[in-house]
CSV table of C-alpha atoms in Angstrom, one decimal:
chain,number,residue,atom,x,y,z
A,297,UNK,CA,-11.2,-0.6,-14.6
A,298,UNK,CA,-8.6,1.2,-13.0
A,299,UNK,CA,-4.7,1.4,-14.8
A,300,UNK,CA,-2.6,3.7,-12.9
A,301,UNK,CA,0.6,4.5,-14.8
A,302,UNK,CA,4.1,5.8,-13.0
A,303,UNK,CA,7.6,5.9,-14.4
A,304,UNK,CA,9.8,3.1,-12.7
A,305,UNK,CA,12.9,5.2,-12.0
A,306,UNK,CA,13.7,8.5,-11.5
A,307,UNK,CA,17.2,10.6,-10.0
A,308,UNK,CA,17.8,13.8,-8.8
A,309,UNK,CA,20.8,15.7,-7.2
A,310,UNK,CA,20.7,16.7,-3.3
A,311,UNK,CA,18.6,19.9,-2.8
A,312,UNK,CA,17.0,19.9,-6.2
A,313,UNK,CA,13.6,19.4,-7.1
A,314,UNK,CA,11.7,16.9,-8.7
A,315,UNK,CA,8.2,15.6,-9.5
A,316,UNK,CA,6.8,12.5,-10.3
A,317,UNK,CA,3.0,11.9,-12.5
A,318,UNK,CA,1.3,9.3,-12.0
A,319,UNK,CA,-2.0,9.1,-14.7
A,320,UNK,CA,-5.0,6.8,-14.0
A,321,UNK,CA,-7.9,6.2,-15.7
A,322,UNK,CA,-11.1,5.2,-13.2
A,323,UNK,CA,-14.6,4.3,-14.0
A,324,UNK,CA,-15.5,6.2,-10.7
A,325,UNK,CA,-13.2,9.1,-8.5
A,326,UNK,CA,-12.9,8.6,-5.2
A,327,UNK,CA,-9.6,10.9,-4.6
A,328,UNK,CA,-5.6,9.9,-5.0
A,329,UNK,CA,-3.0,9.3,-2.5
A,330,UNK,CA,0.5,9.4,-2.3
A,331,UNK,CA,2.6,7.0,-0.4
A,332,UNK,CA,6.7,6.7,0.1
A,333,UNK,CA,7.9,3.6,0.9
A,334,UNK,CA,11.5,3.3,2.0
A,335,UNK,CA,13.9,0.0,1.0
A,336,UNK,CA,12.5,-2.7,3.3
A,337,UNK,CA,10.0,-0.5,4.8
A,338,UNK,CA,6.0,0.2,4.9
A,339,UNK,CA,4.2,2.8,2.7
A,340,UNK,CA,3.7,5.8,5.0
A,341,UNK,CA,1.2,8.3,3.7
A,342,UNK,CA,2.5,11.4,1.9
A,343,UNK,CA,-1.2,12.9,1.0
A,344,UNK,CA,-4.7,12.6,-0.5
A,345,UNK,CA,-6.5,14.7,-2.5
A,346,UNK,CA,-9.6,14.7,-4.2
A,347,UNK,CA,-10.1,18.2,-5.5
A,348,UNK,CA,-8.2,19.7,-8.5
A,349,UNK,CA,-5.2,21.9,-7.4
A,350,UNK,CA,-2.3,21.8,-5.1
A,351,UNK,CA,-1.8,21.3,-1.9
A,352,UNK,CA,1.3,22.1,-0.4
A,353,UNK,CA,2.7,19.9,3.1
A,354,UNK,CA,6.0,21.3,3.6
A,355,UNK,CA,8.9,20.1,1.0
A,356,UNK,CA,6.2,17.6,-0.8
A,357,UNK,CA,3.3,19.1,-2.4
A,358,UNK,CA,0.9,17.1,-4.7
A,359,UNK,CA,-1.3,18.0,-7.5
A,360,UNK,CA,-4.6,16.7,-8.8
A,361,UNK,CA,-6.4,17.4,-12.3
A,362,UNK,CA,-9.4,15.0,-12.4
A,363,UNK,CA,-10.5,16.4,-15.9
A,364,UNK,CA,-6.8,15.0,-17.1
A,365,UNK,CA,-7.0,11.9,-14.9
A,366,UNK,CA,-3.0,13.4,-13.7
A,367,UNK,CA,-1.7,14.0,-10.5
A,368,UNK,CA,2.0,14.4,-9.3
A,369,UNK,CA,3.9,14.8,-6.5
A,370,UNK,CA,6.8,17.3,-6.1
A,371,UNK,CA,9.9,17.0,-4.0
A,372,UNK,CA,11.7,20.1,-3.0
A,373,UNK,CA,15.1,20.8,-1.5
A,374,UNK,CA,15.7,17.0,-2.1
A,375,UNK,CA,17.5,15.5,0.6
A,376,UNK,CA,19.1,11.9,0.8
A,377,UNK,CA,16.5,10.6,2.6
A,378,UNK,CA,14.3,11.5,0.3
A,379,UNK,CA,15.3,8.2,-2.2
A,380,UNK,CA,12.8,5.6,-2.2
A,381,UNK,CA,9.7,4.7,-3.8
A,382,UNK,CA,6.6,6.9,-4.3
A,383,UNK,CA,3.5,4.8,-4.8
A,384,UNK,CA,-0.3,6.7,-6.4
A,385,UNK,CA,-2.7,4.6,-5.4
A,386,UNK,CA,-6.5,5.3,-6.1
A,387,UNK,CA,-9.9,3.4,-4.4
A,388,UNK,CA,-11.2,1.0,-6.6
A,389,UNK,CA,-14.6,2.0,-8.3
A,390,UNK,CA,-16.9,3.4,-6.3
A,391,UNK,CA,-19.2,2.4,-3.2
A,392,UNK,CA,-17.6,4.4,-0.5
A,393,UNK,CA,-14.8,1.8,0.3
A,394,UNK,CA,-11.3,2.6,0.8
A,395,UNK,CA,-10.0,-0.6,-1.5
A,396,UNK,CA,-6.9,1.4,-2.8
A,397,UNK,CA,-5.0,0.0,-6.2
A,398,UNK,CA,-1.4,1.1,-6.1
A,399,UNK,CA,0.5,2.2,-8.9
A,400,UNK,CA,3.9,0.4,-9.5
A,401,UNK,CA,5.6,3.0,-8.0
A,402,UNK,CA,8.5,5.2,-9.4
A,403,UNK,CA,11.8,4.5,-7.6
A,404,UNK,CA,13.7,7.8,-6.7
A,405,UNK,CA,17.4,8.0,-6.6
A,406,UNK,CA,18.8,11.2,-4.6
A,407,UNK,CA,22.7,11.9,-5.4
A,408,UNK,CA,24.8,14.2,-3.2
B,231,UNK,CA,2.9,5.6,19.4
B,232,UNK,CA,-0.1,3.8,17.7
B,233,UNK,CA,1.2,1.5,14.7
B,234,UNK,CA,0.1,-1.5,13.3
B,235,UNK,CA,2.3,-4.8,14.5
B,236,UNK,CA,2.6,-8.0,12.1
B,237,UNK,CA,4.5,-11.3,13.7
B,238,UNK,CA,6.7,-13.0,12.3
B,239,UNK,CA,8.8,-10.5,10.6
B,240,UNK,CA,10.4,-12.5,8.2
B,241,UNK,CA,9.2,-16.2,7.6
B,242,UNK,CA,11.7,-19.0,5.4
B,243,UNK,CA,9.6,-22.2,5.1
B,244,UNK,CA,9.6,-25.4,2.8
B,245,UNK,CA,6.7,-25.7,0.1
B,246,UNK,CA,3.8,-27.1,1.6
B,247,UNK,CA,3.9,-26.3,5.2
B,248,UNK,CA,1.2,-24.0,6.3
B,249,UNK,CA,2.2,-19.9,7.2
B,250,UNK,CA,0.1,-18.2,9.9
B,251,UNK,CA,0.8,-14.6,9.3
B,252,UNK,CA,-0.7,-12.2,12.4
B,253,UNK,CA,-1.6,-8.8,12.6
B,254,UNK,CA,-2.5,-6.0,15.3
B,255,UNK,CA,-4.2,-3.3,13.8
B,256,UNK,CA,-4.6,0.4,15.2
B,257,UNK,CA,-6.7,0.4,18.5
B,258,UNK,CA,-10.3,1.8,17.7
B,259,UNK,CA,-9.4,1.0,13.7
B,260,UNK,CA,-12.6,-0.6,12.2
B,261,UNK,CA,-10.7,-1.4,8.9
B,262,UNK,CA,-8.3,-4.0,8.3
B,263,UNK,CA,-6.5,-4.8,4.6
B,264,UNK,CA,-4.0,-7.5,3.8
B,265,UNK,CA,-1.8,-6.8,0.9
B,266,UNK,CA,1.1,-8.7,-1.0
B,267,UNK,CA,3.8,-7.1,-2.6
B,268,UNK,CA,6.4,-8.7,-4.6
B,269,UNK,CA,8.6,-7.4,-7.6
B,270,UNK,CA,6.4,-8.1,-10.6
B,271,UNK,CA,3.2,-7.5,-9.1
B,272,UNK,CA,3.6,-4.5,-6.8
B,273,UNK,CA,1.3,-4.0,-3.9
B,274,UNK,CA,-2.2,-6.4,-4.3
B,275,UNK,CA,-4.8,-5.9,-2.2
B,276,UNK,CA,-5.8,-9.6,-0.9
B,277,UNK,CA,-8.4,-9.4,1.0
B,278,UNK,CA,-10.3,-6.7,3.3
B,279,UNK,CA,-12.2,-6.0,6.7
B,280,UNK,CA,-14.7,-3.9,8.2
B,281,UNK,CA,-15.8,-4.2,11.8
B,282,UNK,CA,-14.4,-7.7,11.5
B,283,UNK,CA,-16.5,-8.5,8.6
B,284,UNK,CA,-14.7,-10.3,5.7
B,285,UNK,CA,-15.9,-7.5,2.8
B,286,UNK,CA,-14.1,-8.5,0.0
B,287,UNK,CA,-11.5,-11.3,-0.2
B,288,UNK,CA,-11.4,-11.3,-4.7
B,289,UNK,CA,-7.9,-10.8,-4.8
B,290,UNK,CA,-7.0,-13.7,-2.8
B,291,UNK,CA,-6.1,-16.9,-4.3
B,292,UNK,CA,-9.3,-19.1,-2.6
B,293,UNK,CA,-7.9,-22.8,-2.7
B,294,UNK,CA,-4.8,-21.7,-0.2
B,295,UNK,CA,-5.6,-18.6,1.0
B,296,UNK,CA,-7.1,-18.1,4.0
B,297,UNK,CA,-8.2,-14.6,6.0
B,298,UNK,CA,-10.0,-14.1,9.3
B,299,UNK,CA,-10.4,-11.6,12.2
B,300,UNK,CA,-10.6,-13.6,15.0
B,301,UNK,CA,-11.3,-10.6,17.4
B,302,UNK,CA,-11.2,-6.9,17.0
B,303,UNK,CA,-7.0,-7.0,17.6
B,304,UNK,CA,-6.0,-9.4,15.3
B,305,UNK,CA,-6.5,-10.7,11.7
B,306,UNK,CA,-4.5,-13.4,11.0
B,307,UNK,CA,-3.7,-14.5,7.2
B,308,UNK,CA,-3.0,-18.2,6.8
B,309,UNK,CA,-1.0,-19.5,3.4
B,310,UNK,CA,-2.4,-23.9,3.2
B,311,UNK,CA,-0.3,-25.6,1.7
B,312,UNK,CA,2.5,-22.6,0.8
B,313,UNK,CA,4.1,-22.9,-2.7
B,314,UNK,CA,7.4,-21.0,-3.6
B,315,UNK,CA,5.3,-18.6,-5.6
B,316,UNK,CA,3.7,-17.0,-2.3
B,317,UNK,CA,7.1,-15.5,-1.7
B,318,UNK,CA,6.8,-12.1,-1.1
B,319,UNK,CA,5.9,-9.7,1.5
B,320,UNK,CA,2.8,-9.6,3.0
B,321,UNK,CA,1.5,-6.3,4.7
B,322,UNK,CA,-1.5,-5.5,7.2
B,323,UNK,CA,-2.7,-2.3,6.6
B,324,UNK,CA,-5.5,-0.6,9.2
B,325,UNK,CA,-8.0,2.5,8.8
B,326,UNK,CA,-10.4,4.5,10.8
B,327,UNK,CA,-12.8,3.7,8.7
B,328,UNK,CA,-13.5,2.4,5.4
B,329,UNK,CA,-14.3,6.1,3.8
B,330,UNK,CA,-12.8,6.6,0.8
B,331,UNK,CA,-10.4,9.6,1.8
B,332,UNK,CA,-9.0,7.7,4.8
B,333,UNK,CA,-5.7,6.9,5.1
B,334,UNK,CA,-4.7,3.0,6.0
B,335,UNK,CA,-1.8,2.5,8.3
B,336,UNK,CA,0.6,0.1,7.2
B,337,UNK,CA,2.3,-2.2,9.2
B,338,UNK,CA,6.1,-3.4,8.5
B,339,UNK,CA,5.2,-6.4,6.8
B,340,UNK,CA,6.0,-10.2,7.0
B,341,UNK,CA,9.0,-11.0,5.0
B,342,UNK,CA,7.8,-14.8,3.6
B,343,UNK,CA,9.9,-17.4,1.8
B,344,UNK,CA,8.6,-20.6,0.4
B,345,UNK,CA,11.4,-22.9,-0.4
């Protein structure tokens, strides 16, 4: 099966930084996105990645250990804007389809 | 621009009445995903397409649920009859492909509410 495990909440000041795990476990790895998904909005992709390490897109960077079954996502230079939620979602199993499970998601506040 | 569309928006109807919720996907997207999201549950994946091909539909409740791809521009998901427990938002989500790394495209969801 697939869990996929995120703290609910999370706050922050303006222009800090802040990083939110997600941990899965998965009977097969097919890579780990990121989405953000505003109040009342759609998830909008933030990244994927499928190799171990970090990869860096501007303020939001995300991390990956598959050997830990961890990833995270860190937010620099926080800006209002920035509060919403932030959603890990792996494929399910294996087979070469894209049949994402999302994680609960972790709701970030931002204050000034 | 290329997004995905979803009509209606938001949908208030009584329990029992039939919901037909529709969706555009991305022009050349072979992919299409209907998800539900409500506040216990978080985001569910209902049921999937490729090339217009219903690939897997196990997360969709069989007796009232209902999802097809009449052509290559719209999948439409049909609630029959609704009950008040199928409120929640329902999203159509579209990909390039159905490759593992791709990314879907969501679109902004139909608000439902079963009365």
């Amino acid at each position: 099966g697939q869990n996929i495990d995120q703290p609910t909440e999370m706050t922050a000041t303006e222009g800090a930084i802040v990083q939110i795990n997600c941990t899965y476990q998965t009977s097969g790895f097919n890579g780990l996105f990121w989405y953000q998904q505003h109040a009342g909005e759609a998830p909008t992709f933030l990244s994927y990645n499928v190799l171990d390490g970090l990869e860096e897109k501007g303020r939001f960077s995300s991390f990956l250990s598959r050997s830990k079954g961890y990833s995270y996502l860190l937010l620099k230079e926080l800006q209002m804007k920035d509060s919403a939620s932030y959603l890990c979602a792996v494929p399910r199993g294996s087979g070469g389809y894209n049949k994402l499970i999302f994680g609960a998601g972790t709701r970030l506040a931002v204050h000034p | 621009d290329a997004r995905v569309t979803q009509t209606p928006r938001h949908k208030v109807t009584e329990m029992g009445q039939e919901v037909t919720m529709r969706c555009q996907p991305i022009l050349g997207h072979n992919t299409v995903f209907w998800y539900r999201q409500t506040m216990m549950q978080g985001l569910e994946l209902l049921a999937y397409f490729r090339n217009r091909a219903p690939l897997d539909d196990s997360g969709m409740p069989k007796d009232r649920f209902s999802a097809e791809m009449p052509d290559a521009t719209l999948a439409t998901l049909k609630i029959q009859p609704s009950e008040p427990r199928d409120s929640a938002v329902y999203f159509c989500a579209s990909a390039a492909s159905s490759g593992e790394g791709e990314t879907q495209y969501f679109g902004p969801g139909t608000r439902l509410l079963v009365l």
